[in-house]
Structure formats: C-alpha cells, structure tokens
Short mmCIF file of C-alpha atoms in Angstrom, two decimals:
data_model
loop_
_atom_site.label_atom_id
_atom_site.label_comp_id
_atom_site.label_asym_id
_atom_site.label_seq_id
_atom_site.Cartn_x
_atom_site.Cartn_y
_atom_site.Cartn_z
CA MET A 270 138.75 72.11 -11.13
CA ARG A 271 139.57 69.00 -13.16
CA LYS A 272 137.72 66.72 -10.73
CA LEU A 273 134.75 69.09 -10.75
CA LEU A 274 134.69 69.02 -14.56
CA GLN A 275 134.90 65.21 -14.55
CA ARG A 276 131.96 65.05 -12.18
CA ALA A 277 129.98 67.48 -14.30
CA LEU A 278 130.58 65.38 -17.41
CA ASN A 279 129.87 62.09 -15.64
CA ARG A 280 127.24 59.80 -17.14
CA VAL A 281 125.02 60.12 -14.06
CA VAL A 282 124.91 63.91 -14.41
CA ILE A 283 124.36 63.74 -18.16
CA THR A 284 121.65 61.10 -17.77
CA ALA A 285 119.92 63.14 -15.04
CA ILE A 286 119.95 66.22 -17.28
CA ILE A 287 118.46 64.26 -20.18
CA VAL A 288 115.77 62.74 -17.94
CA LEU A 289 114.89 66.23 -16.63
CA PHE A 290 114.80 67.44 -20.22
CA GLN A 291 112.34 64.67 -21.06
CA ILE A 292 110.14 65.60 -18.09
CA GLY A 293 110.34 69.28 -19.11
CA PHE A 294 109.43 68.38 -22.68
CA PHE A 295 106.44 66.43 -21.35
CA LEU A 296 105.27 69.47 -19.36
CA LEU A 297 105.72 71.80 -22.33
CA GLU A 298 103.65 69.48 -24.49
CA ILE A 299 100.85 69.70 -21.95
CA LEU A 300 101.05 73.49 -22.03
CA ARG A 301 101.10 73.49 -25.84
CA TRP A 302 97.88 71.58 -25.81
CA GLY A 303 96.44 73.98 -23.24
CA ASN A 304 93.08 74.13 -24.99
CA TYR A 305 92.69 70.46 -24.18
CA TYR A 306 93.89 70.80 -20.61
CA VAL A 307 90.70 69.41 -19.10
CA GLY A 308 90.89 66.27 -21.24
CA ILE A 309 94.62 65.82 -20.66
CA ALA A 310 94.21 66.32 -16.92
CA PHE A 311 91.40 63.75 -16.88
CA VAL A 312 93.59 61.18 -18.67
CA LEU A 313 96.53 61.79 -16.32
CA ARG A 314 94.32 61.54 -13.23
CA LEU A 315 92.80 58.35 -14.62
CA LEU A 316 96.33 56.97 -15.10
CA SER A 317 97.15 57.83 -11.48
CA PHE A 318 93.93 56.18 -10.31
CA CYS A 319 94.75 53.03 -12.31
CA ALA A 320 98.28 53.05 -10.87
CA VAL A 321 96.91 53.18 -7.31
CA VAL A 322 94.44 50.37 -8.02
CA TYR A 323 97.25 48.29 -9.54
CA ILE A 324 99.54 48.93 -6.56
CA ILE A 325 96.80 47.88 -4.13
CA TRP A 326 96.05 44.76 -6.22
CA ARG A 327 99.70 43.62 -6.41
CA GLN A 328 101.02 41.08 -3.92
CA ASN A 329 103.59 43.42 -2.44
CA ASN A 330 104.82 44.71 0.90
CA PRO A 331 102.36 47.27 2.39
CA ALA A 332 105.21 49.71 3.12
CA VAL A 333 106.22 49.68 -0.56
CA LYS A 334 102.60 50.24 -1.57
CA LEU A 335 102.19 53.17 0.81
CA ALA A 336 105.46 54.77 -0.34
CA TRP A 337 104.05 54.98 -3.89
CA ILE A 338 100.39 55.70 -3.14
CA VAL A 339 101.11 58.82 -1.06
CA PRO A 340 103.07 60.75 -3.77
CA ILE A 341 100.69 59.57 -6.53
CA LEU A 342 97.64 60.88 -4.66
CA THR A 343 99.51 64.05 -3.65
CA PHE A 344 100.42 64.80 -7.28
CA PRO A 345 97.67 63.07 -9.30
CA LEU A 346 98.62 64.81 -12.57
CA PHE A 347 102.11 63.31 -12.71
CA GLY A 348 102.13 60.54 -10.06
CA GLY A 349 100.85 57.89 -12.45
CA VAL A 350 103.43 58.83 -15.08
CA MET A 351 106.26 58.62 -12.53
CA TYR A 352 105.10 55.20 -11.39
CA LEU A 353 104.90 54.02 -14.99
CA PHE A 354 108.52 54.99 -15.59
CA PHE A 355 110.15 54.28 -12.23
CA GLY A 356 107.87 52.06 -10.15
CA HIS A 357 106.51 49.37 -12.41
CA VAL A 358 109.21 47.20 -13.93
CA ILE A 359 108.27 46.01 -17.42
CA VAL A 360 110.68 43.27 -18.49
CA PRO A 361 111.24 43.39 -22.27
CA ARG A 362 110.12 40.25 -24.09
CA LYS A 363 113.64 39.37 -25.26
CA LEU A 364 114.97 39.59 -21.71
CA ARG A 365 111.99 37.68 -20.33
CA ASP A 366 112.55 34.84 -22.79
CA SER A 367 116.25 34.79 -21.89
CA ILE A 368 115.39 34.63 -18.19
CA GLU A 369 113.06 31.69 -18.72
CA ARG A 370 115.74 29.80 -20.66
CA THR A 371 118.37 30.42 -17.99
CA TYR A 372 115.97 29.35 -15.21
CA ALA A 373 115.46 26.09 -17.07
CA LEU A 374 119.22 25.58 -17.28
CA VAL A 375 119.60 26.33 -13.55
CA LYS A 376 116.89 23.82 -12.65
CA LYS A 377 118.53 21.21 -14.86
CA ASN A 378 122.00 21.67 -13.37
CA LEU A 379 121.32 22.35 -9.67
CA VAL A 380 120.07 19.00 -8.40
CA GLN A 381 119.96 18.03 -4.75
CA ASP A 382 122.07 15.06 -3.65
CA GLU A 383 119.55 12.88 -1.81
CA THR A 384 122.21 11.41 0.49
CA VAL A 385 123.15 14.89 1.77
CA TRP A 386 119.47 15.81 2.00
CA GLU A 387 118.59 12.79 4.15
CA SER A 388 121.65 13.31 6.35
CA LEU A 389 120.66 16.92 7.11
CA GLY A 390 117.09 15.83 7.82
CA ARG A 391 118.37 13.56 10.58
CA GLU A 392 120.39 16.38 12.16
CA ASP A 393 117.80 19.10 12.86
CA GLN A 394 114.25 19.50 11.55
CA SER A 395 114.17 23.34 11.69
CA VAL A 396 117.47 23.61 9.82
CA PHE A 397 116.22 21.04 7.32
CA ASN A 398 113.11 23.17 6.76
CA GLN A 399 115.22 26.29 6.16
CA SER A 400 117.36 24.36 3.70
CA ARG A 401 114.26 23.02 1.97
CA TYR A 402 112.96 26.57 1.56
CA LEU A 403 116.20 27.58 -0.19
CA LEU A 404 116.04 24.54 -2.45
CA SER A 405 112.42 25.22 -3.37
CA TYR A 406 112.52 28.99 -3.86
CA SER A 407 116.14 29.72 -4.75
CA GLY A 408 116.89 26.47 -6.54
CA ALA A 409 119.96 26.01 -4.35
CA PRO A 410 120.94 22.49 -3.17
CA VAL A 411 122.74 21.99 0.14
CA TRP A 412 126.15 20.27 0.28
CA ASN A 413 128.53 18.71 2.75
CA HIS A 414 132.25 17.94 2.30
CA THR A 415 132.86 21.65 1.66
CA ASP A 416 135.53 23.63 3.48
CA THR A 417 134.69 27.19 4.55
CA THR A 418 136.93 30.03 5.69
CA TYR A 419 135.48 33.20 7.20
CA PHE A 420 137.33 36.51 6.69
CA PRO A 421 136.62 39.24 9.28
CA ASP A 422 138.23 41.92 7.12
CA GLY A 423 138.92 42.81 3.50
CA LEU A 424 142.71 42.51 3.56
CA PRO A 425 142.98 38.76 4.41
CA TYR A 426 140.14 38.09 1.94
CA TRP A 427 142.08 39.86 -0.81
CA GLU A 428 145.37 38.13 0.02
CA SER A 429 143.69 34.71 -0.05
CA LEU A 430 141.93 35.55 -3.32
CA LEU A 431 145.20 36.58 -4.98
CA ALA A 432 146.80 33.26 -4.01
CA ASP A 433 143.84 31.29 -5.39
CA LEU A 434 143.74 33.28 -8.64
CA GLU A 435 147.37 32.33 -9.27
CA THR A 436 146.40 28.65 -9.21
CA ALA A 437 143.69 28.97 -11.90
CA GLN A 438 144.18 26.59 -14.84
CA HIS A 439 140.85 26.54 -16.68
CA PHE A 440 138.55 29.49 -15.88
CA ILE A 441 137.97 32.44 -13.57
CA PHE A 442 134.50 33.97 -13.11
CA LEU A 443 134.08 37.28 -11.26
CA GLU A 444 130.88 39.22 -10.53
CA TYR A 445 131.01 42.48 -8.55
CA PHE A 446 128.79 45.44 -7.78
CA ILE A 447 131.75 47.83 -7.52
CA LEU A 448 135.13 47.91 -9.24
CA GLY A 449 137.37 50.86 -8.47
CA GLU A 450 140.78 51.44 -10.01
CA GLY A 451 143.46 51.29 -7.33
CA LYS A 452 145.72 48.89 -5.45
CA MET A 453 143.11 46.18 -4.86
CA TRP A 454 141.50 45.92 -8.30
CA ASN A 455 144.64 46.68 -10.31
CA THR A 456 146.51 43.83 -8.61
CA VAL A 457 143.67 41.42 -9.38
CA LEU A 458 143.42 42.75 -12.94
CA GLU A 459 147.13 42.11 -13.58
CA ILE A 460 146.65 38.45 -12.65
CA LEU A 461 143.50 38.18 -14.79
CA GLU A 462 145.26 39.60 -17.86
CA ARG A 463 148.22 37.31 -17.36
CA LYS A 464 145.98 34.26 -16.92
CA ALA A 465 143.97 35.20 -20.01
CA ARG A 466 147.19 35.36 -22.06
CA ASP A 467 148.06 31.87 -20.76
CA GLY A 468 144.77 30.48 -22.08
CA VAL A 469 142.63 30.60 -18.94
CA GLU A 470 139.05 31.68 -19.71
CA VAL A 471 138.33 34.87 -17.73
CA ARG A 472 134.83 36.34 -17.47
CA LEU A 473 133.78 39.43 -15.53
CA ILE A 474 130.40 40.98 -14.73
CA TYR A 475 130.27 44.39 -13.05
CA ASP A 476 127.27 46.56 -12.29
CA ASP A 477 127.25 49.66 -14.46
CA VAL A 478 125.56 51.93 -11.90
CA GLY A 479 127.73 50.62 -9.06
CA CYS A 480 130.82 51.61 -11.05
CA VAL A 481 129.49 54.73 -12.74
CA PHE A 482 131.74 57.16 -10.83
CA LEU A 483 134.71 54.79 -10.81
CA LEU A 484 135.20 53.41 -14.33
CA PRO A 485 135.18 54.80 -17.88
CA LYS A 486 131.94 54.42 -19.84
CA ASN A 487 133.44 51.82 -22.20
CA TYR A 488 135.43 49.89 -19.58
CA HIS A 489 133.92 46.56 -20.63
CA GLU A 490 135.24 47.16 -24.17
CA ILE A 491 138.70 47.97 -22.79
CA LEU A 492 138.79 44.68 -20.88
CA GLU A 493 137.54 42.71 -23.90
CA LYS A 494 140.55 43.99 -25.85
CA ARG A 495 142.79 42.70 -23.06
CA GLY A 496 141.39 39.17 -23.38
CA ILE A 497 138.84 39.36 -20.55
CA LYS A 498 135.25 38.59 -21.52
CA CYS A 499 133.17 41.27 -19.85
CA VAL A 500 129.58 42.39 -19.22
CA ALA A 501 128.55 45.77 -17.82
CA PHE A 502 125.27 44.73 -16.19
CA ASN A 503 122.11 46.76 -16.94
CA ARG A 504 123.93 49.72 -18.44
CA LEU A 505 123.00 53.26 -17.51
CA VAL A 506 121.54 54.91 -20.58
CA PRO A 507 120.51 58.56 -21.12
CA PHE A 508 116.83 57.69 -21.38
CA MET A 509 114.38 56.49 -18.75
CA SER A 510 115.06 52.82 -18.16
CA LEU A 511 112.23 50.60 -16.97
CA VAL A 512 114.63 48.11 -15.37
CA LEU A 513 117.25 50.58 -14.11
CA ASN A 514 116.16 50.05 -10.50
CA ASN A 515 117.32 46.42 -10.48
CA ARG A 516 121.06 46.18 -9.89
CA ASP A 517 123.53 43.31 -9.61
CA HIS A 518 124.68 43.67 -6.00
CA ARG A 519 126.34 40.24 -5.86
CA LYS A 520 130.05 39.60 -5.22
CA ILE A 521 131.12 36.23 -6.56
CA VAL A 522 134.44 34.67 -7.58
CA VAL A 523 134.69 31.12 -8.96
CA ILE A 524 138.08 29.58 -9.76
CA ASP A 525 138.08 26.38 -11.85
CA GLY A 526 134.81 25.35 -10.19
CA ARG A 527 136.65 24.23 -7.05
CA VAL A 528 137.00 27.47 -5.05
CA GLY A 529 134.43 30.23 -4.55
CA TYR A 530 134.21 33.57 -2.72
CA THR A 531 131.40 35.89 -1.68
CA GLY A 532 130.58 38.44 1.03
CA GLY A 533 130.25 42.18 1.29
CA ILE A 534 133.71 42.97 -0.11
CA ASN A 535 133.86 44.80 -3.44
CA MET A 536 136.98 45.52 -5.52
CA ALA A 537 137.98 48.99 -4.32
CA ASP A 538 140.72 50.25 -2.00
CA GLU A 539 138.50 51.19 0.96
CA TYR A 540 137.54 47.51 1.30
CA ILE A 541 141.15 46.62 2.19
CA ASN A 542 141.71 49.87 4.13
CA TYR A 543 144.12 51.40 1.65
CA ARG A 544 141.67 54.31 1.74
CA HIS A 545 139.68 55.57 4.74
CA PRO A 546 136.65 57.51 3.48
CA TYR A 547 134.57 56.92 6.63
CA GLY A 548 136.53 56.87 9.87
CA GLU A 549 139.68 54.94 10.70
CA HIS A 550 138.56 51.51 9.56
CA TRP A 551 136.24 49.95 6.97
CA LYS A 552 135.04 46.63 8.37
CA ASP A 553 133.72 43.99 6.02
CA ALA A 554 133.28 40.23 5.84
CA GLY A 555 133.84 37.54 3.25
CA ILE A 556 133.81 33.78 2.96
CA ARG A 557 135.80 31.29 0.91
CA ILE A 558 134.36 27.88 0.10
CA ALA A 559 136.17 24.90 -1.43
CA GLY A 560 134.32 21.74 -2.38
CA GLU A 561 131.08 20.55 -3.94
CA ALA A 562 129.07 23.64 -2.90
CA VAL A 563 131.09 25.82 -5.30
CA TRP A 564 128.90 24.38 -8.07
CA ASN A 565 126.03 26.60 -6.85
CA PHE A 566 128.15 29.72 -7.44
CA THR A 567 129.28 28.48 -10.85
CA VAL A 568 125.67 28.08 -11.98
CA MET A 569 124.67 31.45 -10.45
CA PHE A 570 127.36 33.22 -12.43
CA LEU A 571 126.58 31.44 -15.69
CA GLN A 572 122.88 32.24 -15.31
CA MET A 573 123.61 35.95 -14.96
CA TRP A 574 126.10 35.82 -17.83
CA ASN A 575 123.70 34.06 -20.20
CA MET A 576 120.78 36.26 -19.16
CA SER A 577 122.83 39.40 -19.84
CA ARG A 578 124.20 38.21 -23.19
CA TYR A 579 121.05 36.37 -24.31
CA THR A 580 123.05 33.17 -24.77
CA GLU A 581 122.89 29.51 -23.75
CA GLU A 582 125.73 27.08 -23.08
CA ASP A 583 126.64 23.77 -21.50
CA TYR A 584 127.07 24.46 -17.78
CA GLY A 585 128.37 20.96 -17.16
CA ARG A 586 131.74 21.64 -18.76
CA TYR A 587 132.49 24.13 -15.95
CA ARG A 588 131.80 21.65 -13.15
CA TYR A 589 134.82 20.48 -11.18
CA HIS A 590 134.83 16.77 -10.33
CA PHE A 591 136.52 16.21 -6.97
CA GLU A 592 138.49 12.99 -6.84
CA GLU A 593 138.46 12.89 -3.04
CA THR A 594 135.84 14.14 -0.59
CA LEU A 595 136.97 16.70 1.96
CA SER A 596 136.76 15.44 5.56
CA VAL A 597 135.20 18.58 7.03
CA LYS A 598 132.06 18.86 9.10
CA GLY A 599 128.90 20.84 8.48
CA TYR A 600 126.61 21.79 5.62
CA VAL A 601 127.00 24.63 3.09
CA GLN A 602 124.27 26.08 0.87
CA PRO A 603 125.13 29.03 -1.41
CA TYR A 604 121.87 30.69 -2.51
CA MET A 605 120.69 33.54 -4.70
CA ASP A 606 117.85 36.06 -4.74
CA THR A 607 116.38 37.80 -7.77
CA PRO A 608 114.06 40.84 -7.98
CA LEU A 609 112.34 39.36 -11.04
CA ASP A 610 110.05 37.08 -9.02
CA GLU A 611 107.68 37.65 -6.10
CA GLU A 612 109.82 35.79 -3.55
CA THR A 613 112.01 37.83 -1.16
CA VAL A 614 114.44 35.01 -0.46
CA GLY A 615 117.10 37.15 1.21
CA GLU A 616 114.70 38.65 3.73
CA ASN A 617 112.95 35.33 4.36
CA VAL A 618 116.23 33.59 5.22
CA TYR A 619 116.87 36.25 7.86
CA LEU A 620 113.28 36.05 9.16
CA ASN A 621 113.46 32.26 9.47
CA MET A 622 116.77 32.39 11.34
CA ILE A 623 115.54 35.08 13.74
CA SER A 624 112.22 33.30 14.34
CA ASN A 625 113.86 29.92 15.06
CA ALA A 626 116.70 31.22 17.25
CA ARG A 627 116.77 29.74 20.76
CA LYS A 628 119.70 31.46 22.51
CA TYR A 629 121.01 34.38 20.48
CA VAL A 630 120.99 36.20 17.13
CA TYR A 631 123.93 38.44 16.22
CA ILE A 632 123.66 40.65 13.13
CA TYR A 633 126.04 42.79 11.07
CA THR A 634 124.41 45.24 8.66
CA PRO A 635 125.46 48.63 7.27
CA TYR A 636 121.80 49.68 6.91
CA LEU A 637 118.73 48.93 9.04
CA VAL A 638 116.02 50.27 6.76
CA THR A 639 113.47 47.52 6.69
CA ASP A 640 109.79 46.66 6.91
CA ASN A 641 107.51 46.03 9.85
CA GLU A 642 107.80 42.24 9.49
CA MET A 643 111.53 42.33 10.16
CA ILE A 644 111.27 44.80 13.05
CA THR A 645 108.51 42.68 14.61
CA ALA A 646 110.55 39.47 14.25
CA LEU A 647 113.55 41.09 15.97
CA LYS A 648 111.37 42.40 18.80
CA LEU A 649 109.54 39.11 19.31
CA ALA A 650 112.82 37.18 19.43
CA SER A 651 114.09 39.50 22.14
CA LYS A 652 110.81 39.35 24.07
CA ARG A 653 110.94 35.56 24.24
CA GLY A 654 114.42 35.73 25.79
CA VAL A 655 116.73 35.49 22.77
CA ASP A 656 119.83 37.69 22.98
CA VAL A 657 119.44 39.87 19.87
CA ARG A 658 122.33 42.19 18.97
CA ILE A 659 122.76 44.32 15.86
CA VAL A 660 125.94 46.13 14.79
CA THR A 661 125.56 49.16 12.51
CA PRO A 662 128.11 51.80 11.41
CA GLY A 663 129.42 54.44 13.76
CA ILE A 664 130.27 56.67 10.78
CA PRO A 665 127.82 56.68 7.84
CA ASP A 666 128.40 56.56 4.12
CA LYS A 667 124.91 57.96 3.37
CA LYS A 668 123.44 60.49 5.82
CA PHE A 669 119.73 59.96 5.07
CA VAL A 670 120.06 56.19 5.26
CA TYR A 671 122.00 56.60 8.52
CA TRP A 672 119.14 58.66 10.00
CA LEU A 673 116.66 56.03 8.84
CA THR A 674 118.75 53.31 10.50
CA GLN A 675 118.89 55.27 13.76
CA SER A 676 115.15 55.96 13.66
CA ASN A 677 114.59 52.23 14.41
CA TYR A 678 116.85 52.17 17.47
CA GLN A 679 114.45 53.29 20.19
CA ASN A 680 111.66 50.93 19.15
CA LEU A 681 114.05 47.97 19.17
CA ILE A 682 115.88 48.90 22.38
CA GLU A 683 112.59 49.23 24.26
CA SER A 684 111.93 45.58 23.37
CA GLY A 685 115.35 44.50 24.64
CA VAL A 686 117.31 44.39 21.36
CA GLY A 687 120.95 45.40 21.75
CA ILE A 688 122.10 48.04 19.24
CA TYR A 689 125.82 48.66 18.73
CA GLN A 690 127.49 51.26 16.52
CA TYR A 691 130.91 50.31 15.18
CA THR A 692 133.03 53.09 16.67
CA PRO A 693 136.18 52.79 14.51
CA GLY A 694 134.28 53.66 11.31
CA PHE A 695 132.00 52.04 8.77
CA ILE A 696 130.84 48.41 8.86
CA HIS A 697 129.76 46.96 5.52
CA SER A 698 129.45 43.28 6.57
CA LYS A 699 126.20 41.39 6.01
CA CYS A 700 126.13 38.45 8.44
CA VAL A 701 123.68 36.70 10.75
CA LEU A 702 124.79 34.19 13.42
CA CYS A 703 122.49 32.03 15.58
CA ASP A 704 123.10 29.70 18.52
CA ASP A 705 126.67 28.64 17.59
CA GLU A 706 125.20 26.47 14.79
CA LEU A 707 123.70 28.60 12.02
CA ALA A 708 125.03 31.52 10.03
CA THR A 709 124.73 33.28 6.73
CA VAL A 710 127.40 35.44 5.12
CA GLY A 711 126.68 37.29 1.90
CA THR A 712 125.75 40.48 0.09
CA ILE A 713 122.24 41.10 1.50
CA ASN A 714 121.68 44.24 3.57
CA PHE A 715 118.76 44.74 5.93
CA ASP A 716 117.12 47.23 3.57
CA TYR A 717 114.49 47.45 0.84
CA ARG A 718 117.07 47.65 -1.96
CA SER A 719 118.56 44.26 -1.08
CA PHE A 720 115.25 42.62 -0.22
CA TYR A 721 113.23 43.85 -3.21
CA HIS A 722 115.34 45.45 -5.95
CA HIS A 723 118.77 43.81 -6.22
CA PHE A 724 120.22 40.54 -7.42
CA GLU A 725 121.86 39.15 -4.27
CA CYS A 726 123.56 36.03 -2.92
CA GLY A 727 124.70 34.46 0.32
CA VAL A 728 125.99 31.26 1.93
CA PHE A 729 123.86 29.45 4.50
CA LEU A 730 126.06 27.56 6.99
CA TYR A 731 125.26 24.84 9.52
CA GLN A 732 127.80 23.43 11.99
CA THR A 733 130.84 24.52 9.95
CA ASP A 734 134.18 25.53 11.48
CA SER A 735 133.77 29.04 10.01
CA ILE A 736 130.84 29.67 12.38
CA GLU A 737 133.21 29.68 15.34
CA ALA A 738 135.43 32.23 13.58
CA LEU A 739 132.41 34.44 12.86
CA LYS A 740 131.32 34.34 16.50
CA ARG A 741 134.81 35.26 17.70
CA ASP A 742 134.84 38.20 15.27
CA MET A 743 131.43 39.40 16.45
CA GLU A 744 132.41 39.29 20.11
CA GLU A 745 135.53 41.32 19.34
CA THR A 746 133.41 43.79 17.38
CA PHE A 747 130.94 44.27 20.26
CA ALA A 748 133.91 45.17 22.47
CA VAL A 749 135.02 48.07 20.25
CA SER A 750 131.49 49.32 19.48
CA GLU A 751 129.27 51.75 21.35
CA GLN A 752 126.11 50.23 22.80
CA ILE A 753 123.21 52.58 22.15
CA THR A 754 120.92 53.42 25.09
CA LEU A 755 117.47 54.96 25.42
CA ASP A 756 119.12 58.13 26.79
CA TRP A 757 121.19 58.31 23.58
CA CYS A 758 117.96 58.07 21.57
CA ARG A 759 116.23 60.75 23.66
CA ASP A 760 119.15 63.12 23.08
CA LYS A 761 118.44 62.80 19.35
CA PHE A 762 114.68 63.26 19.68
CA VAL A 763 114.20 65.34 16.53
CA LYS A 764 116.19 63.01 14.28
CA ILE A 765 114.61 59.82 15.63
CA ASN A 766 111.04 60.93 16.32
CA VAL A 767 110.44 63.70 13.78
CA VAL A 768 112.75 63.33 10.77
CA GLY A 769 112.91 59.53 10.95
CA PRO A 770 109.18 58.80 10.60
CA ILE A 771 108.93 61.13 7.59
CA LEU A 772 111.88 59.46 5.89
CA LYS A 773 110.44 56.02 6.74
CA LEU A 774 107.37 56.74 4.66
CA PHE A 775 109.49 56.96 1.53
CA SER A 776 112.27 54.55 2.57
CA PRO A 777 111.10 51.75 0.21
CA LEU A 778 111.86 54.09 -2.71
CA LEU A 779 115.40 55.05 -1.59
#
C-alpha cells in the first residue's frame, strides 16, 4: 500500500494529471465558445495545416515526419496543438545564448594536435575520414598515448571506478542518466562526500526524468548541502515543457582530468547485478581511458554544466598536464552528440563503420528501433559478404520496444544478418566492433531517442588493446545467446508482421 501511494504521489503521475487538466481546460474553453466553433475549428485546422507544411519543409528523417503527419491529419482539430507542445522544440532565448557561449568555449579548448592528425592519416584513409567527421561535426579531436580498458560487465567497471575515485586530489566530475539509491550509488556517494570534505571539487549532473522514480524531488539540494555541487538536468515540471523531450543520456566520469569513464552503465544496483529485474543477468559495457583523450570528456562535462547553470569559466584550469607520454598503441577519440543541432553524429558514426567494414561488424544494442537508412546499411553490408551480427536482449525491459526490435528481425535475417538474443537476461551495452581494428563504446542505442532526442557520448577506438578484449567478450556472448531463425520469426507472425508495422509507424515518437 505504501509503495502504491508513493507511486500515486510521484512527480510523473502528478505532472501527467496536470497536463491532462490543461488539455481538459483547453477543450472546455472551446465548448464555452461554442457559438464561435466554426471560427475556432478553422483556426485549429489552419494550425494543423501549417504544422504539416513545416514538418515537410524541415530537414528531418522521413520516418519522423511521417510519425507526426499521420496523427495530425487524423485529428486535425488538435494535431497542430499537440505538435506545438510536444513535437517542435523551441529553445528559450536565455538557453540558446548559453548554448552559443558554451559552443565557443568548446571550440576554443578542443584543438586537434596536428602531429597525431598526420600520424593517423598515414595509417588508414577511411579511418582518418571517420575521425575527421567527428572533429568537424562533434568538435572532438583524436588522441594517441591514451590507455583504454574495456569492461564487459558492470561489476568490474564499478570496482575500478571506486579505486580511481579514491585517488582523486583536485576534482571529480560525474554525469549520469540514472542514479538509484542502493549498494552501487551509495558506495560511490560515500567516497564523493568524503572527498568533498577533504577539499576535492565534486560536481554531479543527473537527468531529472531518468531519476524521477528513484530519487526525491529535491535530491540536488540535498547533495549541495553535503558539499557536492549538483545539477538536475532539464527538470520535470508540472506544466508542458517544450524541451522535455531532450534528455541527458550520457554517462561520464572524469577524475582530475587524467582518468575518464563512459559506457552504458548507470549508477543503480541492476547494473552490477545486485538486483535482477530482467532475467538472471544484466549485461552492460563500459570503458576506462587514461591519458590525453580524457580532455575531451572534461570539456564535454563542463559544457553541459555551464549550459545548465548559464555560467562560463576557464576550462584550462581543469586540464591535466601529463609529464610523460604513455607508451600504448592506437588512437582514441571521445565524442559527443547533441539534439540541438541538425547533425545525427551518433547514428552517422555507426553508419560509417558499417558501410566501411570489410570482414565483420558485431553490434550490441538493447533496442533496434531505427530508420530505413540504418536497416539498409546493415543489409547491404551483409549482402556484400560482411559478417554482420547483432545482439539484443532475450528478456525485455519495455514490451512495446521489444516488439519493435523483433519486428526488424525477419527483414534483416533474409539479407543474411545474424540476430542473437542474449539468453541470460537483458543486455544494455552499446558497442560496435569492426574488422579487429575499429570499435566504439558509449551510451548510444540503435533507436530514435538516442539518434535524435538525447545528449549522448561515445569513444571511437582504432587499433587499441581494448578492441581485442571487446571481441573476446562478443564471441563469448554469441555462445550464450540464441540465434534467431526465419522459422522463429514465422512462429511469431502476428507480432512481427501485424503489430510490428503498426508500432513502427509511431516508433520515432516513442
């Protein structure tokens, strides 16, 4: 009863009720002005028509356009109003000005080392072109002399992170989509509070919607009182928010500017298998980097911090100056993606890797809810002889999204793509591996939310030792996963061929 009451009084429920109240009030106002119904209806239909014209005019993915145009034309009285509130993001002037200032700071501080640039250019032209794309459209320079460690599970990631946090002397930056009170986060929090008391600067960003069922409403204020500077990103408010759809899905840790972490692993107990909400095992992936490339993550965090707090500061004082270069091979390029521009960096990195693969492409993703361009790239790679394999969950966390993922299986399998479902439980990793040379590990799912609506990040890797560890993990994962066949798809004809196509139509809005 207590849990039920807590759920009923949760901010999501309260916000939903208030939003429904606002919609109801809007409808009542129309009825109250019933004598002017014809005029009101004309204005609303005109708004819907303008919304459709605007959607067609925008440089956007056709699937996203179609997902909005169909409901607007089906309900012309209210479709335009719904798009105005939930489909068209209007960035407030104050936030827009803050974004422009932070972009200028990023451009000033993230400068490509020409020696590294020329060295990569001599290695491989296609990899150099991929790296150049990230430099041009994500502002992310590529580095060498950076050590990388791949974690195939949440527990070793957490244990390594705890050890690194204990060594912090100057600052700790953390940015997470989900924080959940329990063994994992509480252990980290104890270290953060202790370090803050010792004079280490500790900053934390967490996504308010990602944590809405897990943390108190004023959690950022609680942490501030404990000495931890904190931002609850894009807070959920009980009125329609025009930027609510854009969430901070990144997972970043920076320690003194010399060590950084990212990957799919959030701060909650299921990520280290202290809880088992979906099957016997929650599989995830993370990566630790140590060296010059950590500077990219430092700047990423500071940009988000300054954008959220409408502040500016000297980024240079947080840069770690390495006295000796690390004698490790390979190139490392941490990159970011933002929904506030027209460039889908996360998706384009995947498309480039798939399109340039020569021998194989192995993929981990919890969701396969993507556009025709991605499906076509996967199919074409397989048709030209590349071994394409995708691992998705055997047990879902979201039923509708699971059905959408499975609705793509038959089309891909018929083109030779190997589909595997992780039998032990849920896989939350977001990784792509190509030809024993290229990989990316990060926060970016193969879905519309990650490609179009979320702030995301990843690490592009070339010829690093961590690539071998990732391949070994993937081969072990294939062995414990179920390979999906066409017979399996035919046995689920209704879900894949009837329900799936209907859900696909609206999948860009999920």
